[in-house]
Amino acid sequence: MARGWRLHGAPTVAAVVGGSATAVAWWRLGPVTRGTVWAEDGGVFLRERLALGPGTVLEPYAGYRHLVPRIVVDLAWLLPVERYAVAVSGLACLVVGVVCALVFLLSGDVVRPWPLRVLLAAVPVVLPLAPVEISGTAANLHWYVLVLVPWLYTHRARTWWGAVALAVVTALGVLSEVQATLFLPLLLVSWLPLRRTATGRVDLRPLPVTLAAVLGSGVQVATALTDPRASRPGDPGASDVLAGYLLQPLGGAWDRRVGVVAETVHAHGWGVVVLPTVLLVVVLVTAVVLGRGRARWVVVALAGGSLVVWWAALVANGSAVQDWVALGPAALAAGPQRYAAASGLLLVSGAVVAASVVIGSVGVPGGAGRPGAGRSGPTVGRSAAAGRSAAAGRLVAVVLAWCVVAAVVGAAVWNAAPGTTRRSAGPVWSAQVPAAAEACRADPTLPSVVLRTAPWRAAVPCDRLVERP
């Protein structure tokens, strides 16, 4: 029965989860956002594709490699020009759907209740901040890698075919996101304790993923050292990092209108976000204490990685730093940042995993027998009292864990409908193509026509817009 579910049932459900996630991500964008080319999708990725051809997939940009985003741009450019924007959006949503399906498959031994497992897999597409900037764009696909990497690194493949397949996925992910190197220590989880085959040899099936992760990370580190970023680095104080974290990734996990969150804090004090943060930390810490093996380390990686990714973004990009502690006019007017969405993906995923671990601890005895068994006198009384205190504490943690689940579901439903994004005002790509084609026909010597994107422009060759002798 278990083997049949593993071979047929789980992959089928994962495919349904992935397809549904793709559809939800697509729907949440709205028609104008889907039809608008964003940033590097019409900038350096498209420009280098036109200048250098399809061999640009491993070209460095801004300090690291962008393998999957460049592949998406290459595939989208194979279609008619007027479909380029929706093709990029659709392919990006499909990639995220694949991430959701893989998270569902790889988290089965940690998140056992299937409703919580589906919720975990859906986080990348139901996160309130996702469609604001990072969803539906090739330029921001790399953020989704961070949600998948902890599961890839800690998974023990049952077959060599599975190990090789996961190694391919790992290579694609690591060569798209340099911050995946932060999770390299998790590779130890897939190796320890060492397993042996029937012949007594060490089981080497974790090796393909390990090699892909280490070699890919090496390429990214070498790129970071030889291809410096052009952005101005920041020097945020610890208080601003923490205050910004409470307002953007954590506040944005509940309401994509992070300005409303900031105004609420400004009006009613920091307790508005500090109290739920403390309750969430209780659930996270409880999961680390009660969790075993892989579950414990995944919670640490996701929750800790959320804060590290936020801090690293502020250090690498000085323009993202605001005076969040004082909540001045600039901080109150600041919209949601893509770094907040990336950090929020990790935070909410970690919260769901932690809630599942705590909820699953109900009925798991802390030791053999009932409290005080085999003892007598005052020892029995003390042991019974300690047992009751532990049970009460665990009950409180379980209630808080269900509150976390309810908050994630509530935020997903509340923010589900398409809303304002960085591309809501267009310009719609396909609407510009007829005029561009007409300009090319009117002037046979014209090499290219400029089409507007959000927030830049893209030069499209006339050879792709009209047939020329």
PDB file of N, CA, C and O in Angstrom, residues 196-246:
ATOM      1  N   ARG A 196      23.764   2.082   4.935  1.00  0.00           N
ATOM      2  CA  ARG A 196      24.547   1.097   4.185  1.00  0.00           C
ATOM      3  C   ARG A 196      23.624   0.255   3.309  1.00  0.00           C
ATOM      4  O   ARG A 196      22.462   0.032   3.624  1.00  0.00           O
ATOM      5  N   THR A 197      24.187  -0.183   2.201  1.00  0.00           N
ATOM      6  CA  THR A 197      23.437  -1.022   1.281  1.00  0.00           C
ATOM      7  C   THR A 197      23.415  -2.454   1.801  1.00  0.00           C
ATOM      8  O   THR A 197      24.011  -2.772   2.835  1.00  0.00           O
ATOM      9  N   ALA A 198      22.733  -3.324   1.068  1.00  0.00           N
ATOM     10  CA  ALA A 198      22.649  -4.733   1.484  1.00  0.00           C
ATOM     11  C   ALA A 198      24.012  -5.391   1.506  1.00  0.00           C
ATOM     12  O   ALA A 198      24.220  -6.380   2.227  1.00  0.00           O
ATOM     13  N   THR A 199      24.968  -4.854   0.732  1.00  0.00           N
ATOM     14  CA  THR A 199      26.315  -5.431   0.706  1.00  0.00           C
ATOM     15  C   THR A 199      27.225  -4.844   1.781  1.00  0.00           C
ATOM     16  O   THR A 199      28.392  -5.216   1.864  1.00  0.00           O
ATOM     17  N   GLY A 200      26.706  -3.907   2.583  1.00  0.00           N
ATOM     18  CA  GLY A 200      27.493  -3.318   3.649  1.00  0.00           C
ATOM     19  C   GLY A 200      28.220  -2.051   3.267  1.00  0.00           C
ATOM     20  O   GLY A 200      28.917  -1.457   4.102  1.00  0.00           O
ATOM     21  N   ARG A 201      28.103  -1.616   2.036  1.00  0.00           N
ATOM     22  CA  ARG A 201      28.772  -0.398   1.597  1.00  0.00           C
ATOM     23  C   ARG A 201      27.941   0.836   1.964  1.00  0.00           C
ATOM     24  O   ARG A 201      26.731   0.761   2.126  1.00  0.00           O
ATOM     25  N   VAL A 202      28.631   1.957   2.077  1.00  0.00           N
ATOM     26  CA  VAL A 202      27.941   3.210   2.382  1.00  0.00           C
ATOM     27  C   VAL A 202      27.024   3.581   1.224  1.00  0.00           C
ATOM     28  O   VAL A 202      27.423   3.523   0.050  1.00  0.00           O
ATOM     29  N   ASP A 203      25.793   3.939   1.547  1.00  0.00           N
ATOM     30  CA  ASP A 203      24.818   4.352   0.538  1.00  0.00           C
ATOM     31  C   ASP A 203      25.235   5.717  -0.017  1.00  0.00           C
ATOM     32  O   ASP A 203      25.261   6.718   0.714  1.00  0.00           O
ATOM     33  N   LEU A 204      25.536   5.774  -1.304  1.00  0.00           N
ATOM     34  CA  LEU A 204      26.035   6.995  -1.928  1.00  0.00           C
ATOM     35  C   LEU A 204      24.960   7.757  -2.706  1.00  0.00           C
ATOM     36  O   LEU A 204      25.293   8.677  -3.465  1.00  0.00           O
ATOM     37  N   ARG A 205      23.711   7.410  -2.512  1.00  0.00           N
ATOM     38  CA  ARG A 205      22.673   8.093  -3.284  1.00  0.00           C
ATOM     39  C   ARG A 205      22.523   9.585  -2.973  1.00  0.00           C
ATOM     40  O   ARG A 205      22.035  10.328  -3.834  1.00  0.00           O
ATOM     41  N   PRO A 206      22.948  10.080  -1.809  1.00  0.00           N
ATOM     42  CA  PRO A 206      22.958  11.546  -1.641  1.00  0.00           C
ATOM     43  C   PRO A 206      24.038  12.252  -2.460  1.00  0.00           C
ATOM     44  O   PRO A 206      24.030  13.483  -2.561  1.00  0.00           O
ATOM     45  N   LEU A 207      24.974  11.493  -3.054  1.00  0.00           N
ATOM     46  CA  LEU A 207      26.126  12.108  -3.715  1.00  0.00           C
ATOM     47  C   LEU A 207      25.757  12.982  -4.920  1.00  0.00           C
ATOM     48  O   LEU A 207      26.319  14.079  -5.068  1.00  0.00           O
ATOM     49  N   PRO A 208      24.847  12.564  -5.808  1.00  0.00           N
ATOM     50  CA  PRO A 208      24.556  13.425  -6.971  1.00  0.00           C
ATOM     51  C   PRO A 208      24.075  14.820  -6.582  1.00  0.00           C
ATOM     52  O   PRO A 208      24.536  15.818  -7.157  1.00  0.00           O
ATOM     53  N   VAL A 209      23.158  14.909  -5.622  1.00  0.00           N
ATOM     54  CA  VAL A 209      22.679  16.227  -5.186  1.00  0.00           C
ATOM     55  C   VAL A 209      23.805  17.010  -4.533  1.00  0.00           C
ATOM     56  O   VAL A 209      23.951  18.224  -4.754  1.00  0.00           O
ATOM     57  N   THR A 210      24.615  16.333  -3.740  1.00  0.00           N
ATOM     58  CA  THR A 210      25.737  17.008  -3.080  1.00  0.00           C
ATOM     59  C   THR A 210      26.697  17.602  -4.101  1.00  0.00           C
ATOM     60  O   THR A 210      27.126  18.759  -3.983  1.00  0.00           O
ATOM     61  N   LEU A 211      27.047  16.827  -5.111  1.00  0.00           N
ATOM     62  CA  LEU A 211      27.961  17.321  -6.140  1.00  0.00           C
ATOM     63  C   LEU A 211      27.349  18.501  -6.895  1.00  0.00           C
ATOM     64  O   LEU A 211      28.022  19.511  -7.149  1.00  0.00           O
ATOM     65  N   ALA A 212      26.075  18.375  -7.257  1.00  0.00           N
ATOM     66  CA  ALA A 212      25.411  19.461  -7.983  1.00  0.00           C
ATOM     67  C   ALA A 212      25.383  20.733  -7.150  1.00  0.00           C
ATOM     68  O   ALA A 212      25.616  21.838  -7.654  1.00  0.00           O
ATOM     69  N   ALA A 213      25.085  20.585  -5.857  1.00  0.00           N
ATOM     70  CA  ALA A 213      24.997  21.749  -4.974  1.00  0.00           C
ATOM     71  C   ALA A 213      26.363  22.405  -4.777  1.00  0.00           C
ATOM     72  O   ALA A 213      26.494  23.637  -4.856  1.00  0.00           O
ATOM     73  N   VAL A 214      27.371  21.604  -4.509  1.00  0.00           N
ATOM     74  CA  VAL A 214      28.710  22.149  -4.239  1.00  0.00           C
ATOM     75  C   VAL A 214      29.320  22.763  -5.490  1.00  0.00           C
ATOM     76  O   VAL A 214      29.855  23.889  -5.460  1.00  0.00           O
ATOM     77  N   LEU A 215      29.244  22.065  -6.613  1.00  0.00           N
ATOM     78  CA  LEU A 215      29.823  22.587  -7.845  1.00  0.00           C
ATOM     79  C   LEU A 215      29.071  23.825  -8.328  1.00  0.00           C
ATOM     80  O   LEU A 215      29.679  24.824  -8.745  1.00  0.00           O
ATOM     81  N   GLY A 216      27.738  23.785  -8.255  1.00  0.00           N
ATOM     82  CA  GLY A 216      26.954  24.947  -8.651  1.00  0.00           C
ATOM     83  C   GLY A 216      27.236  26.144  -7.773  1.00  0.00           C
ATOM     84  O   GLY A 216      27.355  27.277  -8.255  1.00  0.00           O
ATOM     85  N   SER A 217      27.365  25.908  -6.479  1.00  0.00           N
ATOM     86  CA  SER A 217      27.686  27.003  -5.555  1.00  0.00           C
ATOM     87  C   SER A 217      29.068  27.565  -5.838  1.00  0.00           C
ATOM     88  O   SER A 217      29.293  28.779  -5.738  1.00  0.00           O
ATOM     89  N   GLY A 218      29.991  26.678  -6.203  1.00  0.00           N
ATOM     90  CA  GLY A 218      31.327  27.146  -6.559  1.00  0.00           C
ATOM     91  C   GLY A 218      31.298  28.073  -7.753  1.00  0.00           C
ATOM     92  O   GLY A 218      31.987  29.109  -7.777  1.00  0.00           O
ATOM     93  N   VAL A 219      30.494  27.723  -8.750  1.00  0.00           N
ATOM     94  CA  VAL A 219      30.354  28.592  -9.930  1.00  0.00           C
ATOM     95  C   VAL A 219      29.771  29.940  -9.530  1.00  0.00           C
ATOM     96  O   VAL A 219      30.243  31.003  -9.979  1.00  0.00           O
ATOM     97  N   GLN A 220      28.756  29.926  -8.662  1.00  0.00           N
ATOM     98  CA  GLN A 220      28.128  31.179  -8.244  1.00  0.00           C
ATOM     99  C   GLN A 220      29.090  32.048  -7.434  1.00  0.00           C
ATOM    100  O   GLN A 220      29.132  33.278  -7.607  1.00  0.00           O
ATOM    101  N   VAL A 221      29.849  31.445  -6.547  1.00  0.00           N
ATOM    102  CA  VAL A 221      30.800  32.219  -5.739  1.00  0.00           C
ATOM    103  C   VAL A 221      31.881  32.822  -6.636  1.00  0.00           C
ATOM    104  O   VAL A 221      32.256  34.000  -6.475  1.00  0.00           O
ATOM    105  N   ALA A 222      32.383  32.031  -7.576  1.00  0.00           N
ATOM    106  CA  ALA A 222      33.399  32.551  -8.497  1.00  0.00           C
ATOM    107  C   ALA A 222      32.845  33.708  -9.322  1.00  0.00           C
ATOM    108  O   ALA A 222      33.527  34.710  -9.561  1.00  0.00           O
ATOM    109  N   THR A 223      31.577  33.592  -9.722  1.00  0.00           N
ATOM    110  CA  THR A 223      30.941  34.668 -10.488  1.00  0.00           C
ATOM    111  C   THR A 223      30.800  35.921  -9.639  1.00  0.00           C
ATOM    112  O   THR A 223      31.040  37.042 -10.110  1.00  0.00           O
ATOM    113  N   ALA A 224      30.401  35.737  -8.386  1.00  0.00           N
ATOM    114  CA  ALA A 224      30.239  36.889  -7.498  1.00  0.00           C
ATOM    115  C   ALA A 224      31.553  37.635  -7.287  1.00  0.00           C
ATOM    116  O   ALA A 224      31.572  38.860  -7.126  1.00  0.00           O
ATOM    117  N   LEU A 225      32.658  36.893  -7.300  1.00  0.00           N
ATOM    118  CA  LEU A 225      33.967  37.518  -7.091  1.00  0.00           C
ATOM    119  C   LEU A 225      34.509  38.207  -8.338  1.00  0.00           C
ATOM    120  O   LEU A 225      35.331  39.120  -8.236  1.00  0.00           O
ATOM    121  N   THR A 226      34.048  37.768  -9.510  1.00  0.00           N
ATOM    122  CA  THR A 226      34.601  38.300 -10.764  1.00  0.00           C
ATOM    123  C   THR A 226      33.642  39.201 -11.514  1.00  0.00           C
ATOM    124  O   THR A 226      34.039  39.872 -12.469  1.00  0.00           O
ATOM    125  N   ASP A 227      32.374  39.241 -11.107  1.00  0.00           N
ATOM    126  CA  ASP A 227      31.383  40.063 -11.801  1.00  0.00           C
ATOM    127  C   ASP A 227      30.633  40.893 -10.748  1.00  0.00           C
ATOM    128  O   ASP A 227      29.527  40.548 -10.342  1.00  0.00           O
ATOM    129  N   PRO A 228      31.234  41.973 -10.290  1.00  0.00           N
ATOM    130  CA  PRO A 228      30.655  42.741  -9.176  1.00  0.00           C
ATOM    131  C   PRO A 228      29.317  43.377  -9.529  1.00  0.00           C
ATOM    132  O   PRO A 228      29.044  43.714 -10.681  1.00  0.00           O
ATOM    133  N   ARG A 229      28.480  43.542  -8.508  1.00  0.00           N
ATOM    134  CA  ARG A 229      27.190  44.201  -8.671  1.00  0.00           C
ATOM    135  C   ARG A 229      27.388  45.706  -8.830  1.00  0.00           C
ATOM    136  O   ARG A 229      28.318  46.290  -8.287  1.00  0.00           O
ATOM    137  N   ALA A 230      26.444  46.307  -9.559  1.00  0.00           N
ATOM    138  CA  ALA A 230      26.524  47.747  -9.777  1.00  0.00           C
ATOM    139  C   ALA A 230      25.776  48.535  -8.715  1.00  0.00           C
ATOM    140  O   ALA A 230      25.957  49.747  -8.597  1.00  0.00           O
ATOM    141  N   SER A 231      24.953  47.879  -7.911  1.00  0.00           N
ATOM    142  CA  SER A 231      24.133  48.593  -6.931  1.00  0.00           C
ATOM    143  C   SER A 231      24.971  49.074  -5.747  1.00  0.00           C
ATOM    144  O   SER A 231      25.994  48.483  -5.404  1.00  0.00           O
ATOM    145  N   ARG A 232      24.519  50.145  -5.144  1.00  0.00           N
ATOM    146  CA  ARG A 232      25.208  50.711  -3.983  1.00  0.00           C
ATOM    147  C   ARG A 232      24.882  49.892  -2.739  1.00  0.00           C
ATOM    148  O   ARG A 232      23.725  49.701  -2.401  1.00  0.00           O
ATOM    149  N   PRO A 233      25.894  49.370  -2.038  1.00  0.00           N
ATOM    150  CA  PRO A 233      25.623  48.581  -0.833  1.00  0.00           C
ATOM    151  C   PRO A 233      25.080  49.447   0.286  1.00  0.00           C
ATOM    152  O   PRO A 233      25.294  50.659   0.326  1.00  0.00           O
ATOM    153  N   GLY A 234      24.374  48.811   1.202  1.00  0.00           N
ATOM    154  CA  GLY A 234      23.806  49.520   2.343  1.00  0.00           C
ATOM    155  C   GLY A 234      24.532  49.192   3.625  1.00  0.00           C
ATOM    156  O   GLY A 234      25.337  48.249   3.685  1.00  0.00           O
ATOM    157  N   ASP A 235      24.254  49.947   4.651  1.00  0.00           N
ATOM    158  CA  ASP A 235      24.842  49.710   5.974  1.00  0.00           C
ATOM    159  C   ASP A 235      23.757  49.882   7.029  1.00  0.00           C
ATOM    160  O   ASP A 235      23.822  50.777   7.873  1.00  0.00           O
ATOM    161  N   PRO A 236      22.741  49.022   7.000  1.00  0.00           N
ATOM    162  CA  PRO A 236      21.613  49.188   7.919  1.00  0.00           C
ATOM    163  C   PRO A 236      21.981  48.782   9.340  1.00  0.00           C
ATOM    164  O   PRO A 236      22.750  47.836   9.557  1.00  0.00           O
ATOM    165  N   GLY A 237      21.430  49.478  10.298  1.00  0.00           N
ATOM    166  CA  GLY A 237      21.604  49.090  11.688  1.00  0.00           C
ATOM    167  C   GLY A 237      20.712  47.909  12.027  1.00  0.00           C
ATOM    168  O   GLY A 237      19.718  47.645  11.342  1.00  0.00           O
ATOM    169  N   ALA A 238      21.066  47.208  13.095  1.00  0.00           N
ATOM    170  CA  ALA A 238      20.295  46.029  13.485  1.00  0.00           C
ATOM    171  C   ALA A 238      18.840  46.377  13.781  1.00  0.00           C
ATOM    172  O   ALA A 238      17.923  45.606  13.461  1.00  0.00           O
ATOM    173  N   SER A 239      18.614  47.552  14.376  1.00  0.00           N
ATOM    174  CA  SER A 239      17.240  47.944  14.709  1.00  0.00           C
ATOM    175  C   SER A 239      16.402  48.159  13.457  1.00  0.00           C
ATOM    176  O   SER A 239      15.223  47.784  13.420  1.00  0.00           O
ATOM    177  N   ASP A 240      17.009  48.773  12.420  1.00  0.00           N
ATOM    178  CA  ASP A 240      16.262  48.972  11.187  1.00  0.00           C
ATOM    179  C   ASP A 240      16.020  47.660  10.449  1.00  0.00           C
ATOM    180  O   ASP A 240      14.977  47.474   9.822  1.00  0.00           O
ATOM    181  N   VAL A 241      16.990  46.749  10.503  1.00  0.00           N
ATOM    182  CA  VAL A 241      16.799  45.436   9.888  1.00  0.00           C
ATOM    183  C   VAL A 241      15.612  44.729  10.536  1.00  0.00           C
ATOM    184  O   VAL A 241      14.727  44.190   9.853  1.00  0.00           O
ATOM    185  N   LEU A 242      15.576  44.739  11.875  1.00  0.00           N
ATOM    186  CA  LEU A 242      14.507  44.052  12.589  1.00  0.00           C
ATOM    187  C   LEU A 242      13.167  44.751  12.389  1.00  0.00           C
ATOM    188  O   LEU A 242      12.143  44.099  12.139  1.00  0.00           O
ATOM    189  N   ALA A 243      13.158  46.081  12.485  1.00  0.00           N
ATOM    190  CA  ALA A 243      11.903  46.820  12.302  1.00  0.00           C
ATOM    191  C   ALA A 243      11.372  46.629  10.885  1.00  0.00           C
ATOM    192  O   ALA A 243      10.165  46.417  10.682  1.00  0.00           O
ATOM    193  N   GLY A 244      12.257  46.697   9.899  1.00  0.00           N
ATOM    194  CA  GLY A 244      11.834  46.468   8.529  1.00  0.00           C
ATOM    195  C   GLY A 244      11.319  45.060   8.321  1.00  0.00           C
ATOM    196  O   GLY A 244      10.359  44.838   7.569  1.00  0.00           O
ATOM    197  N   TYR A 245      11.931  44.110   9.006  1.00  0.00           N
ATOM    198  CA  TYR A 245      11.488  42.713   8.902  1.00  0.00           C
ATOM    199  C   TYR A 245      10.068  42.554   9.433  1.00  0.00           C
ATOM    200  O   TYR A 245       9.235  41.853   8.837  1.00  0.00           O
ATOM    201  N   LEU A 246       9.775  43.221  10.546  1.00  0.00           N
ATOM    202  CA  LEU A 246       8.431  43.130  11.122  1.00  0.00           C
ATOM    203  C   LEU A 246       7.389  43.773  10.222  1.00  0.00           C
ATOM    204  O   LEU A 246       6.246  43.300  10.134  1.00  0.00           O
TER     205      LEU A 246
END
